């Protein structure tokens, strides 16, 4: 399905194309509208060293393409996409090479956060890489996890950039808030901690209530608009993306591309039942 023509048509709702060239083209278009971009070469759970190295090569091409075209974009990667399930050493090696490349080009790598099996390893790797390449790497914290407040303090102490999101994986009630109102409350609490820290941060949400809470807190505490940016997914809440840009905020679009779109696409459907209706209409 990932490679079929109907599959590609379907995925285009959330995925910006299949190739590095597609991603660079979409990035240029978004830059022209005023958006910054973080490009994600889709792929997770790769099972061999060869696949991991091939995935890493796409990121190297992407970094070179962004630099050559002088685009306003960085990259986002998943550790399972660059070999974590083959071996943590392989994921560390491929990620280190990518971060070194980004640092050389004065760019930035965001290590996405996956399920809790990987939380500690992701944070620890971001810490090690930040020591070697200060400012060239950051990671993501999920407001649904109980542990996140401690992780935020830990990363901020080291000046490591955080993208704050709610969290997209299915987690147990032993590690994560099961109820949405609790996740939202924790999101706001974490935003209050991260925003005034002096470490540039990404407020990643499409939730108008979270956006409004952020705007209000920033205004009340005289936090400059250059201290943070809003981040949203490609194809989600385009009206809010444009509105924030108009209001003078930095907005970065998370731009996924590639043929391995299925797990990413399914998470987006699961987040919003109305998307399934959209899918069915498209199939018809
Ligand atoms: P919420 O789920 O409450 O949605 C608020 C509103 O936004 C909905 O009512 C709907 O209108 C709209 N909306 C949300 N999702 C939609 C969708 N899929 N389709 C259409 N409309 C939708 N997660 C993670 O675990 N690790 C990560 O590294 C990242 N990275 C990341 C980067 C960026 C830039 C963003 C925006 C998000 C992530 N996420 C993530 C995903 C995140 O954890 C979360 O699952 C989604 O952003 C949905 O949560 P909201 O904050 O948008 O709120």
mmCIF file of C-alpha atoms and ligand atoms in Angstrom:
data_model
loop_
_atom_site.group_PDB
_atom_site.id
_atom_site.type_symbol
_atom_site.label_atom_id
_atom_site.label_comp_id
_atom_site.label_asym_id
_atom_site.label_seq_id
_atom_site.Cartn_x
_atom_site.Cartn_y
_atom_site.Cartn_z
ATOM 1 C CA UNK A 1 0.000 0.000 0.000
ATOM 2 C CA UNK A 2 2.872 2.385 0.862
ATOM 3 C CA UNK A 3 4.120 2.268 -2.714
ATOM 4 C CA UNK A 4 0.825 2.146 -4.621
ATOM 5 C CA UNK A 5 -0.630 5.144 -6.462
ATOM 6 C CA UNK A 6 -3.854 5.247 -4.333
ATOM 7 C CA UNK A 7 -1.686 4.933 -1.224
ATOM 8 C CA UNK A 8 0.377 7.919 -2.277
ATOM 9 C CA UNK A 9 -2.753 9.948 -2.976
ATOM 10 C CA UNK A 10 -4.099 9.152 0.468
ATOM 11 C CA UNK A 11 -0.895 9.892 2.297
ATOM 12 C CA UNK A 12 -0.529 13.264 0.583
ATOM 13 C CA UNK A 13 -2.923 14.658 3.207
ATOM 14 C CA UNK A 14 -0.109 14.465 5.787
ATOM 15 C CA UNK A 15 3.013 13.593 3.785
ATOM 16 C CA UNK A 16 4.819 16.072 1.547
ATOM 17 C CA UNK A 17 6.069 13.633 -1.092
ATOM 18 C CA UNK A 18 8.304 10.647 -1.503
ATOM 19 C CA UNK A 19 11.781 11.997 -2.288
ATOM 20 C CA UNK A 20 14.346 14.460 -0.937
ATOM 21 C CA UNK A 21 13.549 16.665 -3.939
ATOM 22 C CA UNK A 22 9.837 16.634 -3.019
ATOM 23 C CA UNK A 23 10.730 17.636 0.541
ATOM 24 C CA UNK A 24 13.014 20.452 -0.603
ATOM 25 C CA UNK A 25 10.345 21.730 -3.008
ATOM 26 C CA UNK A 26 7.665 21.722 -0.295
ATOM 27 C CA UNK A 27 10.101 23.396 2.104
ATOM 28 C CA UNK A 28 10.787 26.186 -0.365
ATOM 29 C CA UNK A 29 7.042 26.762 -0.833
ATOM 30 C CA UNK A 30 6.476 26.920 2.927
ATOM 31 C CA UNK A 31 9.479 29.237 3.387
ATOM 32 C CA UNK A 32 7.995 31.535 0.757
ATOM 33 C CA UNK A 33 4.811 31.734 2.813
ATOM 34 C CA UNK A 34 6.875 32.610 5.901
ATOM 35 C CA UNK A 35 7.036 29.229 7.658
ATOM 36 C CA UNK A 36 10.187 27.548 8.929
ATOM 37 C CA UNK A 37 10.355 23.779 8.410
ATOM 38 C CA UNK A 38 11.662 20.672 10.119
ATOM 39 C CA UNK A 39 11.877 17.819 7.631
ATOM 40 C CA UNK A 40 11.362 14.215 8.695
ATOM 41 C CA UNK A 41 12.447 11.361 6.425
ATOM 42 C CA UNK A 42 9.744 8.865 7.358
ATOM 43 C CA UNK A 43 10.818 5.483 8.597
ATOM 44 C CA UNK A 44 10.868 3.784 11.958
ATOM 45 C CA UNK A 45 11.770 0.375 13.283
ATOM 46 C CA UNK A 46 14.404 -0.359 10.629
ATOM 47 C CA UNK A 47 15.677 -3.893 11.141
ATOM 48 C CA UNK A 48 19.103 -3.997 9.503
ATOM 49 C CA UNK A 49 22.301 -1.977 9.475
ATOM 50 C CA UNK A 50 21.950 -1.527 5.731
ATOM 51 C CA UNK A 51 18.490 0.053 6.105
ATOM 52 C CA UNK A 52 19.717 2.305 8.915
ATOM 53 C CA UNK A 53 22.639 3.540 6.825
ATOM 54 C CA UNK A 54 20.320 4.139 3.859
ATOM 55 C CA UNK A 55 18.005 6.191 6.110
ATOM 56 C CA UNK A 56 20.963 8.186 7.434
ATOM 57 C CA UNK A 57 22.114 8.874 3.877
ATOM 58 C CA UNK A 58 18.747 10.508 3.141
ATOM 59 C CA UNK A 59 19.319 12.862 6.079
ATOM 60 C CA UNK A 60 22.807 13.728 4.807
ATOM 61 C CA UNK A 61 21.347 14.537 1.369
ATOM 62 C CA UNK A 62 18.639 16.582 3.019
ATOM 63 C CA UNK A 63 21.128 18.631 5.053
ATOM 64 C CA UNK A 64 23.184 19.323 1.937
ATOM 65 C CA UNK A 65 20.048 20.226 -0.040
ATOM 66 C CA UNK A 66 18.832 22.623 2.666
ATOM 67 C CA UNK A 67 22.237 24.278 2.796
ATOM 68 C CA UNK A 68 22.708 24.496 -0.986
ATOM 69 C CA UNK A 69 19.283 26.120 -1.452
ATOM 70 C CA UNK A 70 19.695 28.275 1.664
ATOM 71 C CA UNK A 71 16.354 27.083 3.047
ATOM 72 C CA UNK A 72 14.997 27.900 6.488
ATOM 73 C CA UNK A 73 14.785 24.304 7.675
ATOM 74 C CA UNK A 74 16.278 21.798 10.066
ATOM 75 C CA UNK A 75 15.681 18.054 10.375
ATOM 76 C CA UNK A 76 13.833 15.685 12.703
ATOM 77 C CA UNK A 77 14.755 12.025 13.059
ATOM 78 C CA UNK A 78 13.629 8.996 15.022
ATOM 79 C CA UNK A 79 16.214 6.760 16.654
ATOM 80 C CA UNK A 80 14.368 3.628 15.517
ATOM 81 C CA UNK A 81 14.623 5.025 11.995
ATOM 82 C CA UNK A 82 18.409 5.075 12.141
ATOM 83 C CA UNK A 83 19.022 1.694 13.727
ATOM 84 C CA UNK A 84 18.007 1.699 17.404
ATOM 85 C CA UNK A 85 16.320 -1.690 17.078
ATOM 86 C CA UNK A 86 19.376 -3.173 15.436
ATOM 87 C CA UNK A 87 21.635 -1.860 18.186
ATOM 88 C CA UNK A 88 21.845 1.297 20.315
ATOM 89 C CA UNK A 89 25.471 1.664 19.158
ATOM 90 C CA UNK A 90 24.381 1.782 15.512
ATOM 91 C CA UNK A 91 21.708 4.410 16.260
ATOM 92 C CA UNK A 92 24.254 6.472 18.186
ATOM 93 C CA UNK A 93 26.821 6.258 15.399
ATOM 94 C CA UNK A 94 24.392 7.206 12.611
ATOM 95 C CA UNK A 95 22.859 10.021 14.687
ATOM 96 C CA UNK A 96 26.281 11.349 15.696
ATOM 97 C CA UNK A 97 27.339 11.498 12.024
ATOM 98 C CA UNK A 98 24.137 13.363 11.123
ATOM 99 C CA UNK A 99 24.521 15.825 14.021
ATOM 100 C CA UNK A 100 28.199 16.384 13.111
ATOM 101 C CA UNK A 101 27.126 17.148 9.548
ATOM 102 C CA UNK A 102 24.402 19.514 10.766
ATOM 103 C CA UNK A 103 26.822 21.261 13.147
ATOM 104 C CA UNK A 104 29.289 21.731 10.286
ATOM 105 C CA UNK A 105 26.509 23.395 8.241
ATOM 106 C CA UNK A 106 25.332 25.394 11.290
ATOM 107 C CA UNK A 107 22.061 23.513 11.201
ATOM 108 C CA UNK A 108 20.143 21.606 13.874
ATOM 109 C CA UNK A 109 18.858 18.072 14.456
ATOM 110 C CA UNK A 110 15.766 17.318 16.516
ATOM 111 C CA UNK A 111 15.551 13.787 17.880
ATOM 112 C CA UNK A 112 11.839 12.957 17.937
ATOM 113 C CA UNK A 113 10.519 11.135 20.983
ATOM 114 C CA UNK A 114 9.048 7.671 20.506
ATOM 115 C CA UNK A 115 7.397 5.346 23.038
ATOM 116 C CA UNK A 116 8.586 5.030 26.651
ATOM 117 C CA UNK A 117 10.866 2.135 25.827
ATOM 118 C CA UNK A 118 13.118 4.795 24.295
ATOM 119 C CA UNK A 119 12.579 7.882 26.481
ATOM 120 C CA UNK A 120 15.653 7.567 28.676
ATOM 121 C CA UNK A 121 17.930 6.462 25.837
ATOM 122 C CA UNK A 122 16.778 9.352 23.654
ATOM 123 C CA UNK A 123 17.401 11.935 26.358
ATOM 124 C CA UNK A 124 20.768 10.438 27.279
ATOM 125 C CA UNK A 125 21.883 10.437 23.641
ATOM 126 C CA UNK A 126 20.769 14.044 23.153
ATOM 127 C CA UNK A 127 22.859 14.946 26.213
ATOM 128 C CA UNK A 128 25.970 13.173 24.927
ATOM 129 C CA UNK A 129 25.647 14.697 21.464
ATOM 130 C CA UNK A 130 24.997 18.156 22.844
ATOM 131 C CA UNK A 131 28.240 17.947 24.817
ATOM 132 C CA UNK A 132 30.089 17.189 21.608
ATOM 133 C CA UNK A 133 28.128 19.537 19.317
ATOM 134 C CA UNK A 134 26.641 22.235 21.578
ATOM 135 C CA UNK A 135 23.426 23.716 20.229
ATOM 136 C CA UNK A 136 23.237 21.396 17.199
ATOM 137 C CA UNK A 137 20.847 18.898 18.747
ATOM 138 C CA UNK A 138 17.625 18.939 20.745
ATOM 139 C CA UNK A 139 14.872 16.521 21.573
ATOM 140 C CA UNK A 140 11.156 16.273 22.345
ATOM 141 C CA UNK A 141 9.291 15.939 25.640
ATOM 142 C CA UNK A 142 5.769 14.547 25.942
ATOM 143 C CA UNK A 143 3.329 16.174 28.363
ATOM 144 C CA UNK A 144 1.428 12.906 28.886
ATOM 145 C CA UNK A 145 4.348 11.294 30.747
ATOM 146 C CA UNK A 146 4.653 11.635 34.522
ATOM 147 C CA UNK A 147 8.454 11.881 34.269
ATOM 148 C CA UNK A 148 8.515 14.860 31.918
ATOM 149 C CA UNK A 149 8.829 17.664 34.472
ATOM 150 C CA UNK A 150 12.087 16.148 35.748
ATOM 151 C CA UNK A 151 13.309 15.624 32.179
ATOM 152 C CA UNK A 152 12.547 19.255 31.322
ATOM 153 C CA UNK A 153 14.604 20.481 34.277
ATOM 154 C CA UNK A 154 17.421 18.134 33.301
ATOM 155 C CA UNK A 155 17.544 19.301 29.669
ATOM 156 C CA UNK A 156 17.157 22.989 30.486
ATOM 157 C CA UNK A 157 20.079 22.829 32.953
ATOM 158 C CA UNK A 158 22.235 21.771 30.001
ATOM 159 C CA UNK A 159 20.750 24.322 27.612
ATOM 160 C CA UNK A 160 19.282 21.598 25.378
ATOM 161 C CA UNK A 161 16.400 22.756 23.197
ATOM 162 C CA UNK A 162 13.034 21.132 23.889
ATOM 163 C CA UNK A 163 10.052 20.643 21.622
ATOM 164 C CA UNK A 164 7.039 20.238 23.880
ATOM 165 C CA UNK A 165 4.220 18.034 22.567
ATOM 166 C CA UNK A 166 1.381 16.103 24.185
ATOM 167 C CA UNK A 167 2.592 12.648 23.102
ATOM 168 C CA UNK A 168 1.377 10.380 20.321
ATOM 169 C CA UNK A 169 1.947 6.799 21.495
ATOM 170 C CA UNK A 170 -0.236 4.426 23.477
ATOM 171 C CA UNK A 171 1.167 4.364 27.013
ATOM 172 C CA UNK A 172 0.043 2.681 30.237
ATOM 173 C CA UNK A 173 -1.546 4.466 33.203
ATOM 174 C CA UNK A 174 1.574 3.591 35.217
ATOM 175 C CA UNK A 175 3.684 6.036 33.180
ATOM 176 C CA UNK A 176 1.279 8.490 31.541
ATOM 177 C CA UNK A 177 -1.843 10.520 32.299
ATOM 178 C CA UNK A 178 -4.736 8.531 30.801
ATOM 179 C CA UNK A 179 -7.123 11.514 30.672
ATOM 180 C CA UNK A 180 -6.801 14.352 28.158
ATOM 181 C CA UNK A 181 -7.603 17.151 30.674
ATOM 182 C CA UNK A 182 -4.659 16.017 32.828
ATOM 183 C CA UNK A 183 -2.355 15.964 29.797
ATOM 184 C CA UNK A 184 -3.499 19.475 28.867
ATOM 185 C CA UNK A 185 -2.941 20.736 32.421
ATOM 186 C CA UNK A 186 0.544 19.249 32.458
ATOM 187 C CA UNK A 187 1.267 20.759 29.027
ATOM 188 C CA UNK A 188 0.511 24.234 30.372
ATOM 189 C CA UNK A 189 2.550 23.591 33.527
ATOM 190 C CA UNK A 190 5.538 22.465 31.462
ATOM 191 C CA UNK A 191 5.168 25.387 29.051
ATOM 192 C CA UNK A 192 5.356 27.723 32.090
ATOM 193 C CA UNK A 193 8.650 26.114 33.051
ATOM 194 C CA UNK A 194 10.221 25.964 29.598
ATOM 195 C CA UNK A 195 9.228 29.319 28.100
ATOM 196 C CA UNK A 196 11.049 31.602 30.588
ATOM 197 C CA UNK A 197 14.154 29.350 30.719
ATOM 198 C CA UNK A 198 16.166 31.282 28.151
ATOM 199 C CA UNK A 199 16.559 28.090 26.097
ATOM 200 C CA UNK A 200 14.795 28.443 22.732
ATOM 201 C CA UNK A 201 11.817 26.090 22.619
ATOM 202 C CA UNK A 202 9.195 24.687 20.276
ATOM 203 C CA UNK A 203 5.563 24.731 21.382
ATOM 204 C CA UNK A 204 4.273 21.845 19.279
ATOM 205 C CA UNK A 205 0.501 21.653 19.319
ATOM 206 C CA UNK A 206 -2.593 22.347 17.224
ATOM 207 C CA UNK A 207 -4.699 22.865 20.308
ATOM 208 C CA UNK A 208 -6.067 26.426 20.294
ATOM 209 C CA UNK A 209 -6.287 26.357 24.112
ATOM 210 C CA UNK A 210 -2.557 25.512 24.429
ATOM 211 C CA UNK A 211 -1.681 28.178 21.882
ATOM 212 C CA UNK A 212 -3.725 30.765 23.706
ATOM 213 C CA UNK A 213 -2.220 29.809 27.081
ATOM 214 C CA UNK A 214 1.239 30.229 25.567
ATOM 215 C CA UNK A 215 0.444 33.620 24.043
ATOM 216 C CA UNK A 216 -1.034 34.820 27.331
ATOM 217 C CA UNK A 217 1.876 33.584 29.453
ATOM 218 C CA UNK A 218 4.449 35.090 27.083
ATOM 219 C CA UNK A 219 2.674 38.457 27.138
ATOM 220 C CA UNK A 220 2.286 38.461 30.934
ATOM 221 C CA UNK A 221 5.940 37.580 31.506
ATOM 222 C CA UNK A 222 7.444 39.749 28.792
ATOM 223 C CA UNK A 223 8.845 36.747 26.972
ATOM 224 C CA UNK A 224 10.121 37.759 23.582
ATOM 225 C CA UNK A 225 8.669 36.134 20.478
ATOM 226 C CA UNK A 226 12.218 35.215 19.523
ATOM 227 C CA UNK A 227 12.432 32.944 22.611
ATOM 228 C CA UNK A 228 10.106 30.312 21.150
ATOM 229 C CA UNK A 229 8.205 29.173 18.083
ATOM 230 C CA UNK A 230 4.996 27.310 17.465
ATOM 231 C CA UNK A 231 5.355 24.016 15.646
ATOM 232 C CA UNK A 232 2.618 22.163 13.779
ATOM 233 C CA UNK A 233 2.353 19.150 11.534
ATOM 234 C CA UNK A 234 2.155 19.462 7.761
ATOM 235 C CA UNK A 235 -1.485 19.404 6.712
ATOM 236 C CA UNK A 236 -2.959 19.879 10.194
ATOM 237 C CA UNK A 237 -4.814 23.074 11.194
ATOM 238 C CA UNK A 238 -3.537 25.155 8.313
ATOM 239 C CA UNK A 239 -5.824 28.012 9.317
ATOM 240 C CA UNK A 240 -4.203 28.262 12.752
ATOM 241 C CA UNK A 241 -0.721 27.999 11.217
ATOM 242 C CA UNK A 242 -1.426 31.009 8.966
ATOM 243 C CA UNK A 243 -3.154 32.944 11.724
ATOM 244 C CA UNK A 244 -0.140 32.648 14.052
ATOM 245 C CA UNK A 245 2.192 33.718 11.290
ATOM 246 C CA UNK A 246 0.003 36.771 10.693
ATOM 247 C CA UNK A 247 0.121 37.578 14.389
ATOM 248 C CA UNK A 248 3.914 37.728 14.157
ATOM 249 C CA UNK A 249 4.930 34.401 15.731
ATOM 250 C CA UNK A 250 7.546 32.053 14.380
ATOM 251 C CA UNK A 251 5.827 28.923 13.045
ATOM 252 C CA UNK A 252 7.712 25.782 12.036
ATOM 253 C CA UNK A 253 6.021 23.078 9.993
ATOM 254 C CA UNK A 254 6.963 19.455 10.640
ATOM 255 C CA UNK A 255 7.262 18.098 7.123
ATOM 256 C CA UNK A 256 7.290 14.310 6.745
ATOM 257 C CA UNK A 257 8.261 12.744 3.441
ATOM 258 C CA UNK A 258 9.239 9.325 2.129
ATOM 259 C CA UNK A 259 7.701 6.012 1.242
ATOM 260 C CA UNK A 260 7.480 4.592 4.805
ATOM 261 C CA UNK A 261 4.492 6.724 5.683
ATOM 262 C CA UNK A 262 2.119 4.100 7.058
ATOM 263 C CA UNK A 263 2.810 4.242 10.874
ATOM 264 C CA UNK A 264 2.999 8.059 10.845
ATOM 265 C CA UNK A 265 -0.245 8.242 8.871
ATOM 266 C CA UNK A 266 -2.033 5.856 11.251
ATOM 267 C CA UNK A 267 -1.023 7.945 14.284
ATOM 268 C CA UNK A 268 -2.487 11.031 12.606
ATOM 269 C CA UNK A 269 -5.755 9.169 11.900
ATOM 270 C CA UNK A 270 -5.941 7.905 15.464
ATOM 271 C CA UNK A 271 -5.595 11.428 16.816
ATOM 272 C CA UNK A 272 -8.759 12.580 15.152
ATOM 273 C CA UNK A 273 -11.649 10.307 14.186
ATOM 274 C CA UNK A 274 -12.803 12.836 11.566
ATOM 275 C CA UNK A 275 -9.669 11.976 9.620
ATOM 276 C CA UNK A 276 -11.003 8.477 9.042
ATOM 277 C CA UNK A 277 -14.048 9.994 7.378
ATOM 278 C CA UNK A 278 -11.703 11.978 5.191
ATOM 279 C CA UNK A 279 -9.882 8.757 4.317
ATOM 280 C CA UNK A 280 -13.112 6.978 3.392
ATOM 281 C CA UNK A 281 -14.272 9.885 1.217
ATOM 282 C CA UNK A 282 -10.938 9.781 -0.555
ATOM 283 C CA UNK A 283 -11.198 6.067 -1.181
ATOM 284 C CA UNK A 284 -14.630 6.511 -2.708
HETATM 285 P P1 LIG B 1 -5.093 17.624 20.488
HETATM 286 O O1 LIG B 1 -4.802 16.206 20.202
HETATM 287 O O2 LIG B 1 -5.809 18.000 21.717
HETATM 288 O O3 LIG B 1 -5.661 18.322 19.236
HETATM 289 C C1 LIG B 1 -6.126 19.652 19.229
HETATM 290 C C2 LIG B 1 -6.857 19.902 17.928
HETATM 291 O O4 LIG B 1 -5.926 19.873 16.848
HETATM 292 C C3 LIG B 1 -7.890 18.822 17.576
HETATM 293 O O5 LIG B 1 -9.129 19.097 18.144
HETATM 294 C C4 LIG B 1 -7.904 18.902 16.072
HETATM 295 O O6 LIG B 1 -8.728 19.962 15.657
HETATM 296 C C5 LIG B 1 -6.481 19.225 15.722
HETATM 297 N N1 LIG B 1 -5.707 18.021 15.419
HETATM 298 C C6 LIG B 1 -4.828 17.397 16.228
HETATM 299 N N2 LIG B 1 -4.283 16.326 15.616
HETATM 300 C C7 LIG B 1 -4.846 16.287 14.396
HETATM 301 C C8 LIG B 1 -4.711 15.427 13.283
HETATM 302 N N3 LIG B 1 -3.886 14.387 13.295
HETATM 303 N N4 LIG B 1 -5.462 15.686 12.181
HETATM 304 C C9 LIG B 1 -6.294 16.731 12.133
HETATM 305 N N5 LIG B 1 -6.464 17.590 13.156
HETATM 306 C C10 LIG B 1 -5.758 17.366 14.275
HETATM 307 N N6 LIG B 1 4.504 13.195 19.416
HETATM 308 C C11 LIG B 1 5.414 12.362 19.987
HETATM 309 O O7 LIG B 1 5.043 11.481 20.751
HETATM 310 N N7 LIG B 1 6.740 12.516 19.692
HETATM 311 C C12 LIG B 1 7.203 13.508 18.872
HETATM 312 O O8 LIG B 1 8.410 13.611 18.649
HETATM 313 C C13 LIG B 1 6.242 14.400 18.295
HETATM 314 N N8 LIG B 1 6.625 15.407 17.469
HETATM 315 C C14 LIG B 1 5.687 16.357 17.071
HETATM 316 C C15 LIG B 1 6.092 17.477 16.345
HETATM 317 C C16 LIG B 1 5.165 18.465 16.047
HETATM 318 C C17 LIG B 1 5.628 19.683 15.305
HETATM 319 C C18 LIG B 1 3.808 18.318 16.442
HETATM 320 C C19 LIG B 1 2.807 19.376 16.163
HETATM 321 C C20 LIG B 1 3.403 17.191 17.100
HETATM 322 C C21 LIG B 1 4.318 16.196 17.408
HETATM 323 N N9 LIG B 1 3.915 15.044 18.062
HETATM 324 C C22 LIG B 1 4.881 14.207 18.597
HETATM 325 C C23 LIG B 1 2.469 14.678 18.139
HETATM 326 C C24 LIG B 1 1.834 15.167 19.428
HETATM 327 O O9 LIG B 1 2.348 14.457 20.525
HETATM 328 C C25 LIG B 1 0.314 14.978 19.381
HETATM 329 O O10 LIG B 1 0.014 13.643 19.208
HETATM 330 C C26 LIG B 1 -0.376 15.773 18.284
HETATM 331 O O11 LIG B 1 0.244 17.002 18.071
HETATM 332 C C27 LIG B 1 -1.838 16.048 18.666
HETATM 333 O O12 LIG B 1 -1.906 16.812 19.836
HETATM 334 P P2 LIG B 1 -2.312 18.380 19.871
HETATM 335 O O13 LIG B 1 -1.318 19.061 20.756
HETATM 336 O O14 LIG B 1 -2.389 18.911 18.513
HETATM 337 O O15 LIG B 1 -3.654 18.424 20.666
#
